[in-house]
Coordinates of C-alpha atoms and ligand atoms in Angstrom, one line a residue:
X1 CA -21.0 55.1 -11.3
X2 CA -20.6 51.7 -9.8
X3 CA -22.5 50.5 -6.8
X4 CA -21.1 47.0 -6.2
X5 CA -22.4 44.4 -3.7
X6 CA -20.0 41.7 -2.6
X7 CA -22.1 38.7 -1.4
X8 CA -21.1 35.5 0.4
X9 CA -22.5 32.6 -1.7
X10 CA -21.9 29.7 0.7
X11 CA -21.9 29.4 4.5
X12 CA -19.7 32.5 5.1
X13 CA -16.0 32.6 5.4
X14 CA -15.6 32.7 1.6
X15 CA -12.7 35.2 1.8
X16 CA -14.8 38.3 1.2
X17 CA -12.6 40.4 3.5
X18 CA -9.7 40.2 1.1
X19 CA -11.7 41.1 -2.0
X20 CA -13.6 43.9 -0.3
X21 CA -10.3 45.3 1.0
X22 CA -9.0 45.2 -2.6
X23 CA -12.1 46.7 -4.2
X24 CA -12.4 49.3 -1.5
X25 CA -9.5 51.1 -3.0
X26 CA -11.8 52.3 -5.8
X27 CA -14.8 53.0 -3.6
X28 CA -15.7 56.3 -1.9
X29 CA -18.1 54.5 0.5
X30 CA -17.9 51.0 1.9
X31 CA -20.9 49.8 3.8
X32 CA -21.6 46.8 6.1
X33 CA -25.3 46.0 5.7
X34 CA -26.1 42.9 7.8
X35 CA -25.0 40.7 10.7
X36 CA -22.9 42.1 13.5
X37 CA -19.8 41.0 15.3
X38 CA -20.5 37.4 14.4
X39 CA -18.7 38.3 11.2
X40 CA -14.9 38.0 11.1
X41 CA -13.2 39.5 8.1
X42 CA -9.5 38.8 7.8
X43 CA -7.7 41.5 5.8
X44 CA -4.0 41.3 5.0
X45 CA -2.8 44.6 3.6
X46 CA 0.3 46.8 3.7
X47 CA -0.7 47.9 7.3
X48 CA -0.6 44.3 8.6
X49 CA -3.0 41.5 9.3
X50 CA -6.4 42.6 10.7
X51 CA -9.4 40.6 11.9
X52 CA -12.4 43.0 11.5
X53 CA -15.8 42.2 13.0
X54 CA -17.9 45.3 12.7
X55 CA -15.8 47.9 10.9
X56 CA -16.2 48.0 7.1
X57 CA -13.0 47.1 5.3
X58 CA -12.9 50.5 3.7
X59 CA -11.4 51.8 7.0
X60 CA -7.8 51.4 5.6
X61 CA -8.3 54.0 2.9
X62 CA -8.0 57.7 3.7
X63 CA -10.4 58.8 1.0
X64 CA -13.1 56.3 1.9
X65 CA -16.0 56.7 4.2
X66 CA -16.9 53.5 6.1
X67 CA -20.5 53.0 7.0
X68 CA -22.2 50.6 9.5
X69 CA -25.6 50.4 7.9
X70 CA -29.1 50.1 9.3
X71 CA -29.1 46.3 8.8
X72 CA -26.3 45.7 11.2
X73 CA -26.7 45.0 14.9
X74 CA -23.9 46.8 16.9
X75 CA -22.4 45.8 20.2
X76 CA -20.8 49.1 21.2
X77 CA -18.3 47.5 23.5
X78 CA -17.0 45.4 20.5
X79 CA -17.0 48.5 18.3
X80 CA -15.0 50.5 21.0
X81 CA -12.4 47.8 21.2
X82 CA -12.1 47.3 17.5
X83 CA -11.7 51.0 16.8
X84 CA -9.2 51.5 19.7
X85 CA -7.1 48.6 18.3
X86 CA -7.2 50.1 14.8
X87 CA -6.2 53.5 16.2
X88 CA -3.3 51.9 18.2
X89 CA -2.1 50.4 14.9
X90 CA -2.1 53.8 13.3
X91 CA -5.4 53.5 11.3
X92 CA -7.4 56.7 11.1
X93 CA -11.1 55.8 11.9
X94 CA -12.5 59.3 11.9
X95 CA -14.5 58.6 8.7
X96 CA -16.7 56.0 10.2
X97 CA -20.5 56.6 10.1
X98 CA -23.1 54.6 12.0
X99 CA -26.7 54.4 10.9
X100 CA -29.2 55.9 13.4
X101 CA -31.5 53.0 12.4
X102 CA -29.0 50.2 13.3
X103 CA -30.0 48.2 16.4
X104 CA -27.8 47.8 19.4
X105 CA -26.8 44.5 21.0
X106 CA -27.5 44.9 24.7
X107 CA -26.0 42.8 27.5
X108 CA -29.2 40.9 28.0
X109 CA -29.1 39.7 24.4
X110 CA -25.9 37.8 25.1
X111 CA -27.4 36.2 28.3
X112 CA -30.6 35.2 26.4
X113 CA -28.6 33.5 23.6
X114 CA -26.5 31.6 26.1
X115 CA -29.6 30.3 27.8
X116 CA -31.4 29.4 24.5
X117 CA -28.5 27.5 23.1
X118 CA -28.1 25.7 26.5
X119 CA -31.7 24.7 26.5
X120 CA -31.4 23.3 22.9
X121 CA -28.7 20.9 24.2
X122 CA -27.7 18.5 21.3
X123 CA -29.9 20.5 18.9
X124 CA -28.1 23.8 19.5
X125 CA -27.5 26.1 16.4
X126 CA -23.9 26.5 17.4
X127 CA -24.2 30.3 17.2
X128 CA -21.2 32.7 17.7
X129 CA -22.9 33.6 21.1
X130 CA -22.6 37.4 20.4
X131 CA -26.3 38.1 21.0
X132 CA -27.0 38.5 17.3
X133 CA -30.2 36.4 17.1
X134 CA -31.8 37.9 20.2
X135 CA -31.0 41.5 19.0
X136 CA -32.7 40.8 15.6
X137 CA -35.6 39.1 17.4
X138 CA -36.1 42.4 19.4
X139 CA -35.9 44.4 16.2
X140 CA -38.7 42.4 14.7
X141 CA -40.6 42.3 18.0
X142 CA -40.3 46.2 18.0
X143 CA -38.7 46.3 21.4
X144 CA -35.1 47.0 20.2
X145 CA -32.9 50.0 21.0
X146 CA -31.3 51.7 18.0
X147 CA -28.1 53.7 17.6
X148 CA -30.3 56.8 17.1
X149 CA -31.7 56.3 20.6
X150 CA -28.2 57.1 21.9
X151 CA -28.7 60.7 20.7
X152 CA -31.3 61.3 23.4
X153 CA -30.5 59.9 26.8
X154 CA -34.1 60.3 28.1
X155 CA -35.4 58.2 25.2
X156 CA -32.6 55.7 25.9
X157 CA -33.6 55.6 29.5
X158 CA -37.2 54.9 28.8
X159 CA -36.6 52.2 26.2
X160 CA -34.0 50.5 28.3
X161 CA -36.3 50.5 31.4
X162 CA -39.2 48.9 29.4
X163 CA -37.0 46.3 27.7
X164 CA -35.0 45.4 30.8
X165 CA -38.1 44.9 33.0
X166 CA -39.3 42.2 30.6
X167 CA -35.9 40.6 30.2
X168 CA -35.3 40.5 33.9
X169 CA -38.7 38.9 34.5
X170 CA -37.7 36.2 32.1
X171 CA -34.2 35.8 33.7
X172 CA -35.6 35.4 37.2
X173 CA -38.8 33.5 36.4
X174 CA -37.9 31.3 33.4
X175 CA -34.1 30.9 33.2
X176 CA -33.5 31.3 37.0
X177 CA -30.5 33.5 36.4
X178 CA -29.6 36.9 38.0
X179 CA -31.4 40.0 36.9
X180 CA -29.2 42.7 35.2
X181 CA -28.8 46.1 36.7
X182 CA -30.5 49.0 35.0
X183 CA -28.1 51.5 36.4
X184 CA -25.0 49.6 35.2
X185 CA -26.3 49.2 31.6
X186 CA -27.7 52.8 31.4
X187 CA -24.4 54.2 32.6
X188 CA -22.4 52.1 30.1
X189 CA -24.7 53.0 27.2
X190 CA -24.5 56.7 28.1
X191 CA -20.7 56.4 27.8
X192 CA -21.1 54.8 24.4
X193 CA -23.5 57.6 23.4
X194 CA -20.9 60.2 24.4
X195 CA -18.3 58.5 22.2
X196 CA -20.4 57.7 19.2
X197 CA -23.0 60.5 18.9
X198 CA -20.9 62.5 16.4
X199 CA -20.8 59.5 14.1
X200 CA -24.5 58.6 14.2
X201 CA -26.6 59.8 11.3
X202 CA -29.0 58.9 8.5
X203 CA -26.6 56.9 6.4
X204 CA -29.1 56.0 3.8
X205 CA -29.3 59.7 2.8
X206 CA -25.6 60.0 2.8
X207 CA -25.3 57.0 0.5
X208 CA -28.0 58.1 -1.9
X209 CA -26.6 61.6 -2.1
X210 CA -23.2 60.0 -2.9
X211 CA -24.8 57.8 -5.6
X212 CA -26.5 60.9 -7.1
X213 CA -23.1 62.6 -7.2
X214 CA -21.8 59.6 -9.1
X215 CA -19.4 58.3 -6.4
X216 CA -18.6 54.6 -6.2
X217 CA -20.1 52.6 -3.4
X218 CA -19.1 49.1 -2.2
X219 CA -21.6 47.0 -0.2
X220 CA -19.6 44.6 2.0
X221 CA -21.4 41.3 2.7
X222 CA -21.0 39.3 5.9
X223 CA -21.9 35.6 6.4
X224 CA -23.2 33.8 3.3
X225 CA -26.4 32.9 1.5
X226 CA -26.7 29.4 3.0
X227 CA -27.0 31.2 6.4
X228 CA -29.8 33.4 5.2
X229 CA -33.0 32.9 7.3
X230 CA -35.1 32.4 4.2
X231 CA -32.9 30.6 1.7
X232 CA -30.3 29.0 4.1
X233 CA -30.5 25.8 6.1
X234 CA -33.1 27.1 8.5
X235 CA -33.1 27.0 11.5
X236 CA -29.3 26.5 11.3
X237 CA -28.9 30.0 9.9
X238 CA -28.1 33.5 11.1
X239 CA -30.7 36.1 11.7
X240 CA -30.3 38.7 9.0
X241 CA -30.1 38.4 5.3
X242 CA -26.6 38.2 3.8
X243 CA -28.0 38.3 0.3
X244 CA -28.1 41.0 -2.4
X245 CA -31.6 41.9 -1.4
X246 CA -30.3 42.2 2.2
X247 CA -27.6 44.6 0.9
X248 CA -30.3 47.0 -0.3
X249 CA -32.5 46.6 2.8
X250 CA -29.6 47.0 5.2
X251 CA -28.1 50.1 3.6
X252 CA -31.2 52.0 2.3
X253 CA -30.0 51.7 -1.3
X254 CA -32.7 50.7 -3.8
X255 CA -32.2 47.5 -5.9
X256 CA -32.2 49.4 -9.2
X257 CA -29.1 51.4 -8.0
X258 CA -26.9 48.3 -7.8
X259 CA -24.7 48.1 -10.9
X260 CA -23.0 44.8 -10.1
X261 CA -23.6 41.9 -7.7
X262 CA -20.5 39.8 -7.1
X263 CA -21.0 36.4 -5.6
X264 CA -18.0 35.1 -3.6
X265 CA -17.4 31.3 -3.5
X266 CA -14.5 29.5 -1.9
X267 CA -13.1 26.8 -4.2
X268 CA -14.3 24.2 -1.7
X269 CA -16.9 24.3 1.0
X270 CA -16.8 25.1 4.7
X271 CA -19.3 25.5 7.5
X272 CA -19.0 26.5 11.2
X273 CA -21.6 25.5 13.6
X274 CA -24.3 22.8 13.3
X275 CA -26.6 22.0 10.4
X276 CA -26.5 19.8 7.3
X277 CA -23.6 20.0 4.8
X278 CA -24.0 17.4 2.1
X279 CA -20.4 17.5 0.8
X280 CA -18.7 17.4 4.3
X281 CA -15.6 15.3 4.4
X282 CA -15.1 13.5 7.7
X283 CA -11.9 11.9 6.6
X284 CA -8.2 12.6 5.9
X285 CA -8.9 14.8 2.9
X286 CA -11.2 17.0 5.0
X287 CA -8.6 17.3 7.7
X288 CA -5.9 18.0 5.1
X289 CA -7.9 20.9 3.6
X290 CA -8.6 22.2 7.1
X291 CA -4.9 22.2 8.1
X292 CA -3.6 23.5 4.8
X293 CA -6.2 26.3 4.6
X294 CA -6.2 26.9 8.4
X295 CA -9.9 26.6 8.4
X296 CA -10.6 27.8 12.0
X297 CA -13.3 30.5 12.8
X298 CA -12.0 34.1 12.9
X299 CA -14.4 35.0 15.7
X300 CA -14.8 31.7 17.6
X301 CA -11.6 29.8 16.7
X302 CA -13.8 26.7 16.1
X303 CA -12.6 24.2 13.5
X304 CA -14.6 24.7 10.3
X305 CA -16.2 21.6 8.7
X306 CA -14.6 21.2 5.3
X307 CA -15.9 19.5 2.1
X308 CA -16.0 19.5 -1.7
X309 CA -17.5 22.4 -3.7
X310 CA -21.3 22.0 -3.7
X311 CA -22.6 23.2 -7.1
X312 CA -26.2 22.4 -6.1
X313 CA -26.1 25.0 -3.3
X314 CA -24.0 27.2 -5.5
X315 CA -26.6 27.4 -8.3
X316 CA -29.4 28.2 -5.8
X317 CA -27.2 30.9 -4.4
X318 CA -26.5 32.5 -7.8
X319 CA -30.2 32.4 -8.6
X320 CA -31.6 34.0 -5.5
X321 CA -28.9 36.7 -5.5
X322 CA -28.8 37.5 -9.2
X323 CA -25.0 37.4 -9.4
X324 CA -23.6 39.3 -12.4
X325 CA -20.3 37.6 -11.9
X326 CA -18.5 35.5 -9.3
X327 CA -15.2 35.3 -7.5
X328 CA -13.5 32.0 -6.7
X329 CA -11.3 32.3 -3.7
X330 CA -8.6 30.2 -2.1
X331 CA -7.8 28.2 -5.2
X332 CA -4.3 27.8 -4.0
X333 CA -5.5 25.7 -1.1
X334 CA -6.3 22.9 -3.5
X335 CA -2.8 23.1 -5.1
X336 CA -1.4 19.9 -3.5
X337 CA -4.5 17.6 -3.8
X338 CA -4.0 14.7 -6.2
X339 CA -7.8 14.7 -7.0
X340 CA -10.5 17.3 -6.6
X341 CA -14.2 16.7 -6.6
X342 CA -17.3 18.8 -7.3
X343 CA -20.8 17.9 -6.2
X344 CA -23.0 18.3 -9.3
X345 CA -26.3 16.9 -7.9
X346 CA -27.8 15.2 -4.9
X347 CA -29.2 11.7 -4.6
X348 CA -32.1 11.0 -2.3
X349 CA -33.8 7.6 -2.1
X350 CA -32.3 6.7 -5.5
X351 CA -33.6 9.9 -7.1
X352 CA -31.3 12.6 -8.5
X353 CA -32.2 16.2 -7.6
X354 CA -30.4 19.3 -8.6
X355 CA -32.1 21.9 -6.6
X356 CA -31.3 22.8 -3.0
X357 CA -34.2 21.6 -0.8
X358 CA -35.9 23.9 1.8
X359 CA -36.2 21.2 4.4
X360 CA -33.1 20.3 6.4
X361 CA -34.6 16.9 7.0
X362 CA -34.4 16.3 3.3
X363 CA -31.0 17.9 3.0
X364 CA -29.6 15.7 5.7
X365 CA -30.6 12.6 3.6
X366 CA -29.0 14.0 0.4
X367 CA -25.9 12.1 -0.8
X368 CA -23.6 14.2 -3.0
X369 CA -23.1 13.1 -6.6
X370 CA -19.4 13.8 -7.1
X371 CA -17.5 14.5 -10.3
X372 CA -13.9 13.8 -9.9
X373 CA -11.1 15.6 -11.7
X374 CA -7.3 15.3 -11.5
X375 CA -5.6 17.8 -9.2
X376 CA -3.2 20.3 -10.8
X377 CA -0.5 19.7 -8.1
X378 CA 1.4 22.9 -8.9
X379 CA 1.5 26.2 -7.1
X380 CA -1.0 28.9 -8.3
X381 CA 0.1 31.5 -5.7
X382 CA 2.1 33.6 -8.2
X383 CA -0.3 33.4 -11.1
X384 CA -1.9 36.7 -12.1
X385 CA -3.4 35.9 -15.4
X386 CA -6.0 33.2 -16.1
X387 CA -4.3 31.8 -19.1
X388 CA -1.2 31.1 -17.0
X389 CA -3.0 28.8 -14.5
X390 CA -2.2 25.1 -14.7
X391 CA -4.5 23.5 -17.3
X392 CA -6.2 21.4 -14.7
X393 CA -6.9 24.4 -12.5
X394 CA -8.4 26.2 -15.5
X395 CA -10.6 23.2 -16.2
X396 CA -11.7 23.2 -12.6
X397 CA -12.7 26.9 -12.7
X398 CA -14.4 26.5 -16.1
X399 CA -16.4 23.6 -14.7
X400 CA -17.5 25.6 -11.7
X401 CA -18.5 28.5 -14.0
X402 CA -20.5 26.1 -16.1
X403 CA -22.3 24.4 -13.2
X404 CA -23.1 27.7 -11.5
X405 CA -24.1 29.4 -14.7
X406 CA -22.3 32.6 -14.1
X407 CA -19.0 34.0 -15.3
X408 CA -15.9 34.1 -13.1
X409 CA -14.5 37.6 -12.8
X410 CA -11.9 37.1 -10.1
X411 CA -9.8 34.3 -8.7
X412 CA -8.0 34.6 -5.5
X413 CA -4.7 32.6 -5.1
X414 CA -3.4 34.0 -1.8
X415 CA -4.2 36.3 1.0
X416 CA -2.4 39.4 -0.2
X417 CA -4.2 41.9 -2.4
X418 CA -2.0 41.3 -5.4
X419 CA -2.5 37.6 -5.3
X420 CA -5.6 37.9 -7.5
X421 CA -6.5 37.1 -11.1
X422 CA -8.8 39.8 -12.3
X423 CA -10.6 38.9 -15.5
X424 CA -13.1 41.8 -15.3
X425 CA -12.8 45.1 -13.5
X426 CA -15.9 45.9 -11.4
X427 CA -15.1 49.6 -10.8
Ligands
LIG1 P1 -25.2 33.7 14.8 O1 -25.1 34.5 13.5 O2 -24.1 34.0 15.8 O3 -26.5 33.7 15.3 O4 -24.9 32.1 14.4 C1 -25.8 31.4 13.6 C2 -25.0 30.5 12.6 O5 -24.3 31.3 11.7 C3 -24.0 29.6 13.3 O6 -23.9 28.4 12.6 C4 -22.7 30.4 13.1 O7 -21.6 29.5 13.1 C5 -22.9 30.9 11.7 N1 -22.2 32.2 11.4 C6 -22.5 33.4 11.9 N2 -21.6 34.3 11.4 C7 -20.8 33.6 10.6 C8 -19.6 34.0 9.8 O8 -19.3 35.2 9.7 N3 -19.0 33.0 9.1 C9 -19.5 31.7 9.2 N4 -20.5 31.3 9.9 C10 -21.1 32.2 10.6

């Protein structure tokens, strides 16, 4: 039975939310496996328009269990609000499970991130300031507090006391900001414990038992490969792996259990936050794409940097994730452009390179080699079959397929579920 991972192949915001919402209909389990509430998944379905941050997109289906996996960092305050909002809008969230191994974002993580970004000044990462990085740093430093710790308030008390003492020393002696109150945080997290204890369990076991029973599982990516701490534009990256390997690690599903890895690419390129982006368009075309496509951050509202499709980065992404097929999203956003361009290679000091460099200093110097194609200048929003796309749009998709070296299984031409060309069914 299918175990499908949906992976962001660029800098996030590829439109995974819509595809996951669509695919979730066939899944029994939908799992978030990385990141935290830095993610913003916009889902448009018969229930309305939703901007999910932590909750898996499977939440809209009655038969589906939604899982926040061990690879996610959870801010319980954000989770409370998101679930309350969903309930107010009539969505039943009782089938949400939370991994006992998932780490918690604590109030001090948000303070630390604010201070760190401030200290970096002009070199700031431009994070979402949700405390994601400091929470993952504590996980690796082995000083984190996990969802499972909420199940025993004495354990929680001990871990919080140890962690907070260190953080407060740092606040008062390094950052010169006020110390946080143990009692306030402890009380708050005990309330979260009372609310979430029934949902916390070993979700890896739940998932593996489901796979053994032959039930379909969908792994829902957040962020994108170019934000991966290893393969992305380090240090302008996020702090957990949004890749297919991250899907396994962050859910407790072994790599040999995955039956399909779907890479999601937007038909052009965007990026939020700082860091190099070789195909960025700081001109009228860039502004036009931003406005037509409403490229503003779901979480932060920040304008996204827009540019032409970067096939060099795309190839690297396909290679390190092992995509079985790819989805091209938001094709309709290019409908009005007289010309479209694709970056096929980079040029650096007169030399052509076609692999994505590890060093951002090198990447910053890379000039895109652009291939120009005539735009199709016709609406694709109502197209449901590949053969009925305008010829020039078909050519564009085929060229992307060729440059990435992976077949296109889906093309999204609008925000609604049905506005999708499905060339191959994954479930
Ligand atoms: P953090 O994940 O909040 O630490 O932010 C690190 C970098 O990742 C920043 O450039 C963010 O703008 C970017 N980032 C984090 N989450 C997302 C996302 O869901 N979409 C796009 N960019 C993101």
